mmCIF file of C-alpha atoms in Angstrom:
data_model
loop_
_atom_site.group_PDB
_atom_site.id
_atom_site.type_symbol
_atom_site.label_atom_id
_atom_site.label_comp_id
_atom_site.label_asym_id
_atom_site.label_seq_id
_atom_site.Cartn_x
_atom_site.Cartn_y
_atom_site.Cartn_z
ATOM 1 C CA MET A 1 180.882 117.485 157.434
ATOM 2 C CA ARG A 2 178.197 118.975 159.970
ATOM 3 C CA ALA A 3 179.377 122.239 159.795
ATOM 4 C CA MET A 4 178.969 122.471 155.815
ATOM 5 C CA TRP A 5 176.084 121.559 156.017
ATOM 6 C CA MET A 6 174.684 123.702 158.908
ATOM 7 C CA LEU A 7 176.611 127.042 156.349
ATOM 8 C CA ALA A 8 174.697 125.540 153.581
ATOM 9 C CA VAL A 9 171.010 125.456 155.377
ATOM 10 C CA ALA A 10 171.880 129.162 157.372
ATOM 11 C CA VAL A 11 172.938 130.967 153.334
ATOM 12 C CA GLY A 12 169.693 129.145 152.314
ATOM 13 C CA LEU A 13 167.464 130.932 155.309
ATOM 14 C CA THR A 14 168.717 134.246 154.849
ATOM 15 C CA GLY A 15 167.328 134.767 151.409
ATOM 16 C CA CYS A 16 163.712 134.223 153.208
ATOM 17 C CA TYR A 17 160.683 136.605 153.282
ATOM 18 C CA THR A 18 159.569 136.818 157.352
ATOM 19 C CA VAL A 19 156.270 138.207 157.870
ATOM 20 C CA ASP A 20 156.566 141.704 159.856
ATOM 21 C CA GLN A 21 153.930 143.899 159.667
ATOM 22 C CA ASN A 22 155.230 146.792 161.405
ATOM 23 C CA ARG A 23 158.074 146.638 159.821
ATOM 24 C CA PHE A 24 156.016 146.625 156.042
ATOM 25 C CA SER A 25 153.364 149.763 157.135
ATOM 26 C CA THR A 26 157.384 152.076 158.113
ATOM 27 C CA PHE A 27 158.088 150.337 154.271
ATOM 28 C CA VAL A 28 155.157 151.557 152.834
ATOM 29 C CA ALA A 29 155.216 155.116 154.846
ATOM 30 C CA GLY A 30 158.859 156.306 153.763
ATOM 31 C CA THR A 31 157.815 154.941 150.299
ATOM 32 C CA VAL A 32 154.251 156.576 150.274
ATOM 33 C CA THR A 33 152.961 159.729 151.597
ATOM 34 C CA PRO A 34 149.627 161.743 151.480
ATOM 35 C CA GLY A 35 149.678 164.402 149.562
ATOM 36 C CA MET A 36 152.491 163.362 147.095
ATOM 37 C CA SER A 37 150.648 162.840 143.301
ATOM 38 C CA MET A 38 148.743 159.807 142.568
ATOM 39 C CA GLU A 39 150.923 158.989 139.661
ATOM 40 C CA GLN A 40 154.598 159.358 141.628
ATOM 41 C CA ALA A 41 152.469 156.942 144.203
ATOM 42 C CA LEU A 42 151.845 154.896 141.645
ATOM 43 C CA VAL A 43 155.231 154.860 139.834
ATOM 44 C CA ARG A 44 156.967 154.401 143.698
ATOM 45 C CA MET A 45 155.146 151.520 144.371
ATOM 46 C CA THR A 46 155.502 149.820 141.402
ATOM 47 C CA ALA A 47 159.778 150.796 141.238
ATOM 48 C CA GLU A 48 159.330 148.487 144.488
ATOM 49 C CA GLY A 49 157.470 145.221 143.186
ATOM 50 C CA PHE A 50 153.846 146.171 143.025
ATOM 51 C CA TYR A 51 150.890 145.123 141.168
ATOM 52 C CA CYS A 52 148.729 148.534 141.006
ATOM 53 C CA ASP A 53 145.262 147.952 139.349
ATOM 54 C CA ALA A 54 145.031 151.403 138.044
ATOM 55 C CA LYS A 55 141.540 150.475 136.719
ATOM 56 C CA THR A 56 139.574 150.075 139.737
ATOM 57 C CA ALA A 57 137.157 151.964 140.833
ATOM 58 C CA PRO A 58 137.086 154.774 143.964
ATOM 59 C CA PRO A 59 137.655 154.615 146.107
ATOM 60 C CA ALA A 60 141.036 153.332 145.885
ATOM 61 C CA ILE A 61 143.584 151.747 143.664
ATOM 62 C CA VAL A 62 144.650 148.223 145.110
ATOM 63 C CA CYS A 63 148.433 147.418 144.734
ATOM 64 C CA THR A 64 149.338 144.187 145.893
ATOM 65 C CA ARG A 65 153.013 142.394 145.966
ATOM 66 C CA SER A 66 153.424 138.358 146.566
ATOM 67 C CA GLN A 67 156.134 137.411 148.560
ATOM 68 C CA GLN A 68 157.567 134.001 148.946
ATOM 69 C CA ARG A 69 157.836 131.348 152.345
ATOM 70 C CA LEU A 70 160.529 129.128 151.060
ATOM 71 C CA PRO A 71 158.852 125.967 152.560
ATOM 72 C CA LEU A 72 155.786 127.257 153.851
ATOM 73 C CA GLY A 73 154.060 129.095 150.851
ATOM 74 C CA SER A 74 153.510 132.491 149.823
ATOM 75 C CA CYS A 75 152.331 135.546 151.688
ATOM 76 C CA ILE A 76 150.080 138.576 149.569
ATOM 77 C CA GLU A 77 151.433 141.996 151.079
ATOM 78 C CA GLN A 78 148.611 145.015 150.259
ATOM 79 C CA VAL A 79 148.401 148.606 150.162
ATOM 80 C CA ASN A 80 145.321 150.952 148.946
ATOM 81 C CA LEU A 81 145.851 154.311 147.651
ATOM 82 C CA SER A 82 143.186 156.645 148.018
ATOM 83 C CA HIS A 83 142.318 159.524 145.750
ATOM 84 C CA ALA A 84 141.899 163.292 147.247
ATOM 85 C CA GLY A 85 139.059 165.428 146.492
ATOM 86 C CA SER A 86 140.520 166.396 142.946
ATOM 87 C CA GLY A 87 141.409 162.078 142.033
ATOM 88 C CA LYS A 88 144.570 163.026 141.517
ATOM 89 C CA VAL A 89 147.009 163.424 144.750
ATOM 90 C CA LEU A 90 147.539 160.520 146.736
ATOM 91 C CA GLY A 91 144.523 161.196 149.842
ATOM 92 C CA ALA A 92 145.501 158.468 152.462
ATOM 93 C CA VAL A 93 147.702 154.886 152.260
ATOM 94 C CA ASP A 94 145.681 152.027 153.757
ATOM 95 C CA VAL A 95 148.359 148.490 154.294
ATOM 96 C CA ALA A 96 146.270 145.888 155.050
ATOM 97 C CA PRO A 97 147.068 143.276 157.499
ATOM 98 C CA ILE A 98 149.459 140.816 154.747
ATOM 99 C CA LYS A 99 147.731 137.797 153.808
ATOM 100 C CA CYS A 100 149.666 134.194 154.572
ATOM 101 C CA SER A 101 148.838 130.361 152.573
ATOM 102 C CA ARG A 102 149.620 127.958 154.817
ATOM 103 C CA TRP A 103 150.308 124.504 153.123
#
């Protein structure tokens, strides 16, 4: 009985989100890079589950994604995409620190 309970707990925890800023930064660097078109960057971020508010005023478009941490609450991942001179090209990618709610 105890072994089955431990197995159930282990299986349940495998899907839990763990905060890892370095892994998140590496993930973003592999997803969007300066020099690509802003349109392509927004498509890629959206495909990865981010909401990007393209209506925000320059200099940056803010992209956010919520991650659940059971039972500890949720975390918000944020990436700021800055326009290059022409505005149609991604100039810089700023990965903000992951912010988590505390219950």
